[in-house]
Amino acid sequence: MHLWCWLALVAFIPVTSSTSPGVKVKITEKGLEYGKASANRLGWFGTVCQSKTAACSLMQIMNLGLPKSALTLAPGTGVSLSISNAFINLHGNWKVKYMNFIKDSGSFDLSVNGLTITTSISVKSDETGRPVVNSVNCGATVGSAKIKFHGGASWLYNLFSKFIDQALRKALQKQICPLVADAISELNPHLKTLNVLAKVDKLAEIEYSMVSSPVISKSSIDLSLKGEFYNIGQHQEPPFSPKPFPMPPQVNNMLYIGVSTFTINSAAFVYNKAGALSLFITDDMIPPSSPIRLNTRTFGAFIPQIAKRFPGLMMKLLVKTVKDPGITLEGNNVTVQTTSTVTAYAIQPNSTLTPLFILNVDISVSARMYLTEMRLAGAVALNTMDMNLRTSYVGDFQVRPLQNIFQIVLKVAVIPRVNAQFQKGCPLPAIGKMKLVNSQLQVLKVRHSVI
C-alpha cells in the first residue's frame, strides 16, 4: 500500500456530530514504515542552474539512494518524513548563448551526495470537504555536488568544475524543499478517491466520515469513523445510537479495522426499511428432489381442512420481517435474531391468492464472517426456529407438525438467497486500489462487541 493510502486514512474530515464511532481504524508504525516506500521518488529536478548566458535543463534522476529514511508519527500533530545520507545521480542538458553569436550546448552528469531532508506533512480540507496534504517545516542540506560536462566546449567548462560544483550545491539545496512540497502535493489527486460514502448495492450505502479528530500516539494513528448504513438518497437515522467500544491493544500488524454491532445493526435497519427482508417463496424455489412441495396436498397432510377446501392447488409463502433483526457479537461467533411472519396462500386457477394462515416465526442464525479483498462478507446457517399461530383462515390446527416443513423451506429456499447477498460483502474503508494482504478476522466479545 502506498504512502498516499495512509495519508488519506489520516485525513478523513470531521463532518458529523455523533460522538461514538461505528468503525475504528488503527494504522501502526509498521504500516507507516511500509507506506514510506512511495516517498522514494522525487521525479524531475527541472532547471536548477541558470543565468543570462547559460542554463541547465531537464535534469532527470538516473539513480536515487535513500539508505536512511523514516516516516514516523508525531503525537498530536501529524506525520514526519526524514531522509539522511541520500544520494542522487542526475543527467541533463546545458546550453550557452552570448550576444547571438556565441552558442554552445551539450549534456552533463551530476552527482549529489550527503542529501538530508526533514519535513512534516499537514492535512487540511479543501472547498469540497476532501483532504489536502502539504509539506510544512521542510529543511534540506546537500553535502556535495559534482558535475561533468559533455559535448561542445566541455573541456573548457570542466576546468572550472570546482566553482560550478559549489554554485550547484547551493542552488540544489534551495530547490530541494520546493520539490518535496510538489511531490507531496501530487498525492492530492489520489486522496480524491477517498470513499467517505461507499455504495454497497442498489439499496444501501455506508458512510465513513470522521466523528472526531485522529488520535496520534507514538505507536499508532487511531481514527473514529461513522460507519453507518443508509438507504441511498435517504439518510434516516436508526432508532439506536453507537456505543463506545475498545480496539484490541495489539500493534503487530500494519492496519486494524474494527466494526461494531452498531454498524451491522444499522445495515439491518436500512434493508428492513427498504423491504429487502421480505421474500415470496414459491414451489420452483424448492429443489425438484425434495419430497416437500408447496401445494395444498403437502400441507393438507398436516392441516386436513386445507386439502378439503382447496384441493390440488399450488401454494405461496410470504416471509416478512416485522422488526429490525438484532445482531450480537461474541467470541468467534455472530448471531442474528429475526422476528418474522409467514403468510401461506393458496394460488387459485385465476392466479389470485387466498390466505390460509399466518405464523409468528422467531429465527436464530449464526453468521460466519470473512474478508474478500476490501469487503466484509459472510454466510449464515440456521440455529433455531420457533413458531406459533397468529391467524388462521381455515380453522384451528397444531403448528408443531409444520416445524420440519418450514425448517426445510428455510434451508433450501431462504438461506441460499440470503448467503448470495452476503457473499457480495460490504466495502471497508479504502482509498483507490488499496488491498489487504495476509488479513485476519476475529469476532471479539467486549462491552459493545466488535469485529
Short mmCIF file of C-alpha atoms in Angstrom, two decimals:
data_model
loop_
_atom_site.label_atom_id
_atom_site.label_comp_id
_atom_site.label_asym_id
_atom_site.label_seq_id
_atom_site.Cartn_x
_atom_site.Cartn_y
_atom_site.Cartn_z
CA MET A 1 0.00 0.00 0.00
CA HIS A 2 1.39 3.41 -0.94
CA LEU A 3 2.03 6.39 1.31
CA TRP A 4 -0.97 8.30 -0.01
CA CYS A 5 -3.25 5.48 1.19
CA TRP A 6 -2.10 6.02 4.76
CA LEU A 7 -2.28 9.80 4.45
CA ALA A 8 -5.83 9.57 3.15
CA LEU A 9 -6.91 7.44 6.08
CA VAL A 10 -5.39 10.06 8.40
CA ALA A 11 -7.24 12.76 6.52
CA PHE A 12 -10.90 11.87 6.98
CA ILE A 13 -12.56 15.21 7.66
CA PRO A 14 -14.90 15.54 10.68
CA VAL A 15 -18.35 16.22 9.22
CA THR A 16 -20.73 14.53 11.65
CA SER A 17 -21.98 15.31 15.13
CA SER A 18 -22.00 11.77 16.53
CA THR A 19 -19.65 11.21 19.45
CA SER A 20 -19.15 7.44 19.20
CA PRO A 21 -17.94 5.69 16.04
CA GLY A 22 -19.33 2.61 14.39
CA VAL A 23 -15.98 1.77 12.80
CA LYS A 24 -12.44 2.31 14.06
CA VAL A 25 -9.19 2.21 12.11
CA LYS A 26 -5.72 1.86 13.61
CA ILE A 27 -2.63 2.50 11.48
CA THR A 28 0.53 1.31 13.22
CA GLU A 29 4.16 2.36 12.84
CA LYS A 30 4.74 -0.82 10.86
CA GLY A 31 2.10 0.33 8.39
CA LEU A 32 3.67 3.76 8.04
CA GLU A 33 7.10 2.21 7.56
CA TYR A 34 5.72 0.16 4.68
CA GLY A 35 3.97 3.19 3.24
CA LYS A 36 7.12 5.28 3.08
CA ALA A 37 8.23 3.27 0.02
CA SER A 38 6.18 5.54 -2.21
CA ALA A 39 8.16 8.53 -0.94
CA ASN A 40 11.28 7.17 -2.63
CA ARG A 41 10.57 9.00 -5.89
CA LEU A 42 11.08 12.73 -6.39
CA GLY A 43 10.67 12.91 -10.18
CA TRP A 44 12.26 15.65 -12.28
CA PHE A 45 14.53 18.36 -10.95
CA GLY A 46 13.69 20.92 -13.64
CA THR A 47 16.08 23.86 -14.10
CA VAL A 48 18.46 24.43 -11.19
CA CYS A 49 21.36 26.29 -12.83
CA GLN A 50 20.53 29.35 -14.83
CA SER A 51 21.99 32.76 -15.70
CA LYS A 52 21.63 35.29 -18.51
CA THR A 53 24.08 33.36 -20.66
CA ALA A 54 23.83 29.71 -19.53
CA ALA A 55 21.19 27.26 -18.35
CA CYS A 56 20.83 23.62 -17.31
CA SER A 57 17.54 21.91 -18.12
CA LEU A 58 15.59 18.63 -17.96
CA MET A 59 17.55 17.18 -15.07
CA GLN A 60 16.32 13.60 -14.86
CA ILE A 61 17.03 11.34 -11.88
CA MET A 62 19.04 8.36 -13.08
CA ASN A 63 19.72 6.82 -9.69
CA LEU A 64 18.41 7.55 -6.20
CA GLY A 65 19.52 6.03 -2.92
CA LEU A 66 17.83 6.50 0.45
CA PRO A 67 19.91 4.44 2.88
CA LYS A 68 18.34 6.12 5.90
CA SER A 69 14.72 7.22 5.68
CA ALA A 70 11.93 7.21 8.21
CA LEU A 71 8.23 8.01 8.27
CA THR A 72 7.23 8.48 11.89
CA LEU A 73 4.26 9.59 13.92
CA ALA A 74 4.37 12.97 15.60
CA PRO A 75 1.97 12.63 18.57
CA GLY A 76 -0.79 15.21 18.42
CA THR A 77 0.34 16.74 15.12
CA GLY A 78 0.77 14.50 12.08
CA VAL A 79 3.43 12.57 10.18
CA SER A 80 7.14 13.38 9.91
CA LEU A 81 9.35 12.33 6.99
CA SER A 82 13.13 12.28 7.32
CA ILE A 83 15.81 11.26 4.83
CA SER A 84 19.56 11.28 5.53
CA ASN A 85 22.74 10.34 3.68
CA ALA A 86 20.84 10.11 0.41
CA PHE A 87 22.48 10.33 -2.99
CA ILE A 88 21.20 11.23 -6.45
CA ASN A 89 22.72 10.82 -9.90
CA LEU A 90 21.30 13.20 -12.49
CA HIS A 91 21.60 13.62 -16.23
CA GLY A 92 20.60 16.78 -18.06
CA ASN A 93 21.27 19.24 -20.85
CA TRP A 94 23.15 22.56 -20.87
CA LYS A 95 23.33 25.41 -23.32
CA VAL A 96 25.21 28.70 -23.62
CA LYS A 97 24.16 31.77 -25.60
CA TYR A 98 26.03 35.10 -25.68
CA MET A 99 25.13 38.13 -27.85
CA ASN A 100 23.60 35.93 -30.56
CA PHE A 101 26.97 34.86 -31.98
CA ILE A 102 28.33 32.52 -29.27
CA LYS A 103 26.16 29.42 -28.93
CA ASP A 104 27.08 26.09 -27.40
CA SER A 105 25.23 23.09 -25.92
CA GLY A 106 25.70 19.59 -24.61
CA SER A 107 24.83 17.29 -21.74
CA PHE A 108 26.11 16.77 -18.22
CA ASP A 109 26.13 14.27 -15.34
CA LEU A 110 25.66 15.49 -11.80
CA SER A 111 26.28 13.50 -8.61
CA VAL A 112 24.74 14.75 -5.37
CA ASN A 113 25.77 13.15 -2.07
CA GLY A 114 25.07 13.68 1.62
CA LEU A 115 21.48 14.78 0.99
CA THR A 116 19.38 15.29 4.12
CA ILE A 117 15.68 16.19 4.13
CA THR A 118 13.25 16.63 7.03
CA THR A 119 9.62 17.68 6.64
CA SER A 120 6.25 17.40 8.34
CA ILE A 121 3.07 16.55 6.47
CA SER A 122 -0.03 18.53 7.39
CA VAL A 123 -3.61 17.66 6.46
CA LYS A 124 -6.32 20.21 5.68
CA SER A 125 -9.67 20.30 3.92
CA ASP A 126 -10.44 21.80 0.51
CA GLU A 127 -13.66 23.50 -0.55
CA THR A 128 -15.32 20.13 -1.23
CA GLY A 129 -14.52 18.74 2.21
CA ARG A 130 -11.87 16.40 0.81
CA PRO A 131 -8.40 16.12 2.38
CA VAL A 132 -5.40 18.07 1.09
CA VAL A 133 -1.83 17.34 2.20
CA ASN A 134 1.06 19.80 2.26
CA SER A 135 4.69 19.87 3.28
CA VAL A 136 5.49 22.15 6.23
CA ASN A 137 8.66 22.95 8.17
CA CYS A 138 10.91 21.50 5.49
CA GLY A 139 14.67 21.59 5.80
CA ALA A 140 17.32 20.28 3.40
CA THR A 141 21.11 20.18 3.12
CA VAL A 142 23.40 18.94 0.35
CA GLY A 143 26.81 17.55 1.33
CA SER A 144 28.45 17.78 -2.09
CA ALA A 145 27.64 18.20 -5.77
CA LYS A 146 29.98 17.24 -8.62
CA ILE A 147 29.28 17.91 -12.30
CA LYS A 148 30.89 16.75 -15.52
CA PHE A 149 30.06 18.32 -18.89
CA HIS A 150 29.89 16.51 -22.23
CA GLY A 151 29.81 17.88 -25.78
CA GLY A 152 30.55 21.34 -27.11
CA ALA A 153 33.32 23.16 -25.25
CA SER A 154 33.03 20.85 -22.25
CA TRP A 155 36.82 20.64 -21.90
CA LEU A 156 36.79 24.35 -21.06
CA TYR A 157 33.88 24.24 -18.62
CA ASN A 158 35.30 21.24 -16.81
CA LEU A 159 38.34 23.33 -15.91
CA PHE A 160 36.04 25.41 -13.68
CA SER A 161 34.07 22.47 -12.28
CA LYS A 162 35.04 23.18 -8.64
CA PHE A 163 33.49 26.65 -8.78
CA ILE A 164 30.45 25.31 -10.63
CA ASP A 165 30.07 22.49 -8.07
CA GLN A 166 29.78 24.99 -5.23
CA ALA A 167 27.20 27.07 -7.07
CA LEU A 168 25.16 23.98 -7.96
CA ARG A 169 25.24 22.67 -4.38
CA LYS A 170 23.75 25.94 -3.14
CA ALA A 171 21.17 26.01 -5.95
CA LEU A 172 20.13 22.41 -5.32
CA GLN A 173 19.88 22.99 -1.59
CA LYS A 174 17.44 25.83 -2.20
CA GLN A 175 15.28 23.79 -4.56
CA ILE A 176 15.00 20.51 -2.60
CA CYS A 177 12.17 21.66 -0.32
CA PRO A 178 10.04 23.09 -3.16
CA LEU A 179 10.48 19.74 -4.94
CA VAL A 180 9.45 17.81 -1.83
CA ALA A 181 6.41 20.07 -1.49
CA ASP A 182 5.46 19.37 -5.11
CA ALA A 183 5.91 15.61 -4.64
CA ILE A 184 3.65 15.61 -1.56
CA SER A 185 1.06 17.79 -3.36
CA GLU A 186 0.96 15.19 -6.13
CA LEU A 187 -0.65 12.86 -3.58
CA ASN A 188 -3.79 15.02 -3.54
CA PRO A 189 -5.36 13.58 -6.73
CA HIS A 190 -5.18 10.15 -5.10
CA LEU A 191 -6.90 11.49 -1.98
CA LYS A 192 -9.88 12.41 -4.16
CA THR A 193 -10.66 8.67 -4.35
CA LEU A 194 -11.41 8.54 -0.62
CA ASN A 195 -14.63 6.55 -0.18
CA VAL A 196 -16.27 8.68 2.51
CA LEU A 197 -19.60 7.44 1.12
CA ALA A 198 -19.30 3.94 -0.34
CA LYS A 199 -22.08 2.28 -2.33
CA VAL A 200 -22.91 -1.21 -1.08
CA ASP A 201 -25.60 -2.16 -3.63
CA LYS A 202 -28.65 -0.63 -5.29
CA LEU A 203 -30.36 -0.17 -1.91
CA ALA A 204 -27.69 0.91 0.53
CA GLU A 205 -24.53 2.92 1.05
CA ILE A 206 -22.23 3.28 4.04
CA GLU A 207 -20.72 6.49 5.38
CA TYR A 208 -17.13 6.51 6.63
CA SER A 209 -16.75 10.17 7.61
CA MET A 210 -14.86 11.04 10.79
CA VAL A 211 -16.77 11.64 14.03
CA SER A 212 -13.72 13.06 15.82
CA SER A 213 -10.17 14.13 15.07
CA PRO A 214 -7.48 11.43 14.69
CA VAL A 215 -5.66 10.39 17.84
CA ILE A 216 -1.94 10.19 17.10
CA SER A 217 0.35 8.40 19.52
CA LYS A 218 3.90 7.09 19.31
CA SER A 219 2.68 3.66 18.16
CA SER A 220 -0.39 4.33 16.00
CA ILE A 221 -2.90 6.66 14.38
CA ASP A 222 -6.41 5.90 15.61
CA LEU A 223 -9.38 7.01 13.51
CA SER A 224 -13.04 7.06 14.55
CA LEU A 225 -15.40 6.70 11.58
CA LYS A 226 -19.17 6.96 11.48
CA GLY A 227 -19.64 3.52 9.92
CA GLU A 228 -23.37 3.85 9.35
CA PHE A 229 -25.56 2.34 6.62
CA TYR A 230 -28.14 4.46 4.84
CA ASN A 231 -30.74 3.93 2.17
CA ILE A 232 -29.36 5.51 -0.99
CA GLY A 233 -30.55 9.11 -1.16
CA GLN A 234 -32.46 8.83 2.14
CA HIS A 235 -30.25 9.35 5.18
CA GLN A 236 -32.56 8.48 8.06
CA GLU A 237 -31.01 7.80 11.45
CA PRO A 238 -31.91 4.47 13.12
CA PRO A 239 -33.73 4.34 16.49
CA PHE A 240 -30.48 3.44 18.27
CA SER A 241 -27.06 5.05 18.73
CA PRO A 242 -23.48 3.79 18.58
CA LYS A 243 -21.91 2.82 21.89
CA PRO A 244 -18.22 3.20 22.79
CA PHE A 245 -16.12 0.13 22.07
CA PRO A 246 -12.38 -0.51 22.51
CA MET A 247 -9.94 -1.68 19.89
CA PRO A 248 -7.56 -4.53 20.74
CA PRO A 249 -4.23 -3.14 22.02
CA GLN A 250 -2.09 -5.10 19.55
CA VAL A 251 0.16 -3.20 17.12
CA ASN A 252 1.89 -6.13 15.41
CA ASN A 253 0.09 -5.70 12.07
CA MET A 254 0.08 -2.68 9.76
CA LEU A 255 -3.63 -1.95 9.90
CA TYR A 256 -6.57 -2.81 12.16
CA ILE A 257 -10.22 -2.16 11.30
CA GLY A 258 -12.91 -2.62 13.96
CA VAL A 259 -16.60 -2.90 13.03
CA SER A 260 -19.15 -2.58 15.84
CA THR A 261 -22.60 -4.03 16.27
CA PHE A 262 -23.98 -0.54 15.59
CA THR A 263 -22.72 -0.68 12.01
CA ILE A 264 -24.18 -4.14 11.39
CA ASN A 265 -27.48 -3.28 13.07
CA SER A 266 -27.73 -0.10 11.01
CA ALA A 267 -27.49 -2.33 7.92
CA ALA A 268 -30.37 -4.44 9.22
CA PHE A 269 -32.40 -1.28 9.82
CA VAL A 270 -31.75 0.01 6.30
CA TYR A 271 -32.56 -3.22 4.49
CA ASN A 272 -35.66 -3.84 6.55
CA LYS A 273 -36.85 -0.29 5.84
CA ALA A 274 -36.28 -0.88 2.12
CA GLY A 275 -38.39 -4.06 2.22
CA ALA A 276 -35.43 -6.23 1.27
CA LEU A 277 -36.05 -8.60 4.19
CA SER A 278 -39.39 -9.76 2.78
CA LEU A 279 -39.50 -12.69 0.39
CA PHE A 280 -42.10 -14.65 -1.56
CA ILE A 281 -41.32 -18.37 -1.66
CA THR A 282 -42.77 -20.46 -4.48
CA ASP A 283 -42.52 -24.15 -5.32
CA ASP A 284 -39.98 -23.59 -8.10
CA MET A 285 -37.53 -22.41 -5.41
CA ILE A 286 -37.64 -25.87 -3.80
CA PRO A 287 -35.18 -28.41 -5.29
CA PRO A 288 -37.01 -30.97 -7.51
CA SER A 289 -35.58 -33.83 -5.44
CA SER A 290 -37.25 -32.59 -2.26
CA PRO A 291 -40.33 -34.55 -1.10
CA ILE A 292 -41.71 -31.33 0.34
CA ARG A 293 -43.74 -29.34 -2.19
CA LEU A 294 -45.51 -26.04 -1.75
CA ASN A 295 -49.03 -27.29 -2.51
CA THR A 296 -52.23 -27.99 -0.64
CA ARG A 297 -51.58 -31.75 -0.80
CA THR A 298 -48.38 -31.48 1.28
CA PHE A 299 -49.86 -29.06 3.80
CA GLY A 300 -53.19 -30.91 3.76
CA ALA A 301 -51.46 -33.90 5.33
CA PHE A 302 -51.00 -31.75 8.46
CA ILE A 303 -53.99 -29.43 8.10
CA PRO A 304 -56.81 -31.57 6.57
CA GLN A 305 -59.17 -28.62 6.05
CA ILE A 306 -56.72 -27.12 3.54
CA ALA A 307 -56.78 -30.22 1.33
CA LYS A 308 -60.58 -30.38 1.64
CA ARG A 309 -61.31 -26.73 0.81
CA PHE A 310 -58.50 -26.11 -1.71
CA PRO A 311 -57.73 -29.45 -3.39
CA GLY A 312 -54.95 -29.64 -5.97
CA LEU A 313 -53.70 -26.05 -5.68
CA MET A 314 -50.16 -24.74 -5.51
CA MET A 315 -49.17 -22.52 -2.61
CA LYS A 316 -47.03 -19.45 -1.99
CA LEU A 317 -45.39 -18.27 1.25
CA LEU A 318 -44.63 -14.67 2.19
CA VAL A 319 -41.83 -14.32 4.73
CA LYS A 320 -41.82 -10.81 6.16
CA THR A 321 -39.59 -9.36 8.89
CA VAL A 322 -41.79 -7.42 11.30
CA LYS A 323 -38.98 -5.67 13.19
CA ASP A 324 -35.32 -4.96 12.63
CA PRO A 325 -33.09 -8.02 13.12
CA GLY A 326 -30.81 -7.97 16.16
CA ILE A 327 -27.13 -8.82 15.79
CA THR A 328 -24.85 -9.79 18.65
CA LEU A 329 -21.11 -10.50 18.52
CA GLU A 330 -19.41 -12.94 20.85
CA GLY A 331 -16.12 -14.79 20.82
CA ASN A 332 -15.72 -16.02 17.21
CA ASN A 333 -19.47 -16.04 16.72
CA VAL A 334 -22.07 -13.72 15.18
CA THR A 335 -25.73 -14.38 15.98
CA VAL A 336 -28.66 -12.84 14.14
CA GLN A 337 -32.15 -12.92 15.67
CA THR A 338 -35.18 -12.16 13.47
CA THR A 339 -38.86 -11.86 14.24
CA SER A 340 -40.96 -12.53 11.18
CA THR A 341 -44.35 -13.60 9.96
CA VAL A 342 -45.03 -16.30 7.39
CA THR A 343 -48.28 -15.98 5.44
CA ALA A 344 -49.41 -19.03 3.47
CA TYR A 345 -51.54 -18.54 0.35
CA ALA A 346 -53.39 -20.91 -1.98
CA ILE A 347 -52.90 -19.94 -5.63
CA GLN A 348 -56.27 -20.04 -7.37
CA PRO A 349 -56.60 -21.08 -11.04
CA ASN A 350 -57.03 -17.40 -11.95
CA SER A 351 -53.76 -16.64 -10.06
CA THR A 352 -55.44 -14.81 -7.20
CA LEU A 353 -54.11 -15.53 -3.72
CA THR A 354 -56.30 -16.85 -0.93
CA PRO A 355 -54.77 -16.51 2.56
CA LEU A 356 -54.73 -19.71 4.60
CA PHE A 357 -52.89 -18.84 7.81
CA ILE A 358 -50.25 -16.54 9.34
CA LEU A 359 -47.49 -17.76 11.65
CA ASN A 360 -45.23 -15.83 14.01
CA VAL A 361 -41.70 -17.09 13.50
CA ASP A 362 -38.59 -16.35 15.57
CA ILE A 363 -35.41 -17.39 13.79
CA SER A 364 -31.82 -17.52 15.06
CA VAL A 365 -28.92 -17.94 12.64
CA SER A 366 -25.16 -17.98 13.06
CA ALA A 367 -23.06 -15.93 10.67
CA ARG A 368 -19.53 -16.78 9.59
CA MET A 369 -17.74 -13.55 8.68
CA TYR A 370 -14.79 -13.36 6.30
CA LEU A 371 -12.81 -10.85 4.24
CA THR A 372 -12.70 -10.83 0.47
CA GLU A 373 -10.37 -8.17 -0.91
CA MET A 374 -11.63 -4.92 0.66
CA ARG A 375 -15.09 -6.19 1.58
CA LEU A 376 -16.51 -7.78 4.72
CA ALA A 377 -18.68 -10.74 3.69
CA GLY A 378 -20.45 -13.59 5.42
CA ALA A 379 -22.58 -16.72 5.29
CA VAL A 380 -25.37 -17.81 7.66
CA ALA A 381 -26.61 -21.15 8.95
CA LEU A 382 -29.85 -21.90 10.80
CA ASN A 383 -29.67 -22.34 14.56
CA THR A 384 -33.23 -22.48 15.86
CA MET A 385 -36.76 -21.65 14.73
CA ASP A 386 -39.83 -21.20 16.93
CA MET A 387 -43.36 -20.80 15.54
CA ASN A 388 -46.83 -20.08 16.81
CA LEU A 389 -50.17 -19.44 15.14
CA ARG A 390 -51.06 -15.81 14.66
CA THR A 391 -54.12 -16.03 12.41
CA SER A 392 -55.94 -18.92 10.72
CA TYR A 393 -58.45 -18.65 7.89
CA VAL A 394 -59.12 -22.40 7.82
CA GLY A 395 -59.83 -23.08 11.49
CA ASP A 396 -57.59 -24.12 14.37
CA PHE A 397 -54.70 -26.54 13.82
CA GLN A 398 -51.49 -27.63 15.53
CA VAL A 399 -48.41 -25.69 14.42
CA ARG A 400 -45.75 -28.04 15.77
CA PRO A 401 -46.14 -30.67 12.99
CA LEU A 402 -45.26 -27.92 10.45
CA GLN A 403 -41.90 -27.22 12.10
CA ASN A 404 -39.92 -29.65 9.96
CA ILE A 405 -41.53 -28.42 6.73
CA PHE A 406 -40.62 -24.80 7.41
CA GLN A 407 -37.09 -25.69 8.50
CA ILE A 408 -36.56 -27.45 5.18
CA VAL A 409 -38.04 -24.48 3.28
CA LEU A 410 -35.72 -22.09 5.12
CA LYS A 411 -32.63 -24.19 4.46
CA VAL A 412 -33.26 -24.81 0.76
CA ALA A 413 -35.06 -21.64 -0.35
CA VAL A 414 -34.36 -18.73 2.00
CA ILE A 415 -30.86 -19.15 3.40
CA PRO A 416 -29.18 -19.75 -0.01
CA ARG A 417 -30.61 -16.42 -1.23
CA VAL A 418 -29.51 -14.64 1.91
CA ASN A 419 -26.00 -16.04 1.52
CA ALA A 420 -25.88 -14.99 -2.13
CA GLN A 421 -26.32 -11.39 -0.94
CA PHE A 422 -23.92 -11.72 1.99
CA GLN A 423 -21.22 -13.06 -0.34
CA LYS A 424 -21.19 -9.71 -2.15
CA GLY A 425 -19.98 -8.10 1.05
CA CYS A 426 -19.79 -4.59 2.42
CA PRO A 427 -16.94 -2.25 1.41
CA LEU A 428 -14.42 -1.44 4.12
CA PRO A 429 -12.75 1.99 4.39
CA ALA A 430 -10.41 2.20 1.41
CA ILE A 431 -8.72 4.56 -0.98
CA GLY A 432 -8.24 3.86 -4.67
CA LYS A 433 -6.95 0.34 -5.28
CA MET A 434 -5.95 -0.33 -1.68
CA LYS A 435 -5.88 -4.06 -0.84
CA LEU A 436 -5.48 -6.10 2.32
CA VAL A 437 -2.76 -8.77 2.30
CA ASN A 438 -2.46 -11.61 4.83
CA SER A 439 -5.58 -10.34 6.56
CA GLN A 440 -7.10 -11.97 9.65
CA LEU A 441 -10.58 -11.62 11.11
CA GLN A 442 -11.63 -12.08 14.72
CA VAL A 443 -15.02 -11.77 16.38
CA LEU A 444 -14.49 -10.43 19.87
CA LYS A 445 -16.79 -10.22 22.86
CA VAL A 446 -16.40 -6.89 24.59
CA ARG A 447 -18.77 -4.49 26.29
CA HIS A 448 -20.04 -3.44 22.89
CA SER A 449 -18.86 -6.13 20.53
CA VAL A 450 -16.51 -5.52 17.63
CA ILE A 451 -15.11 -7.46 14.72
#
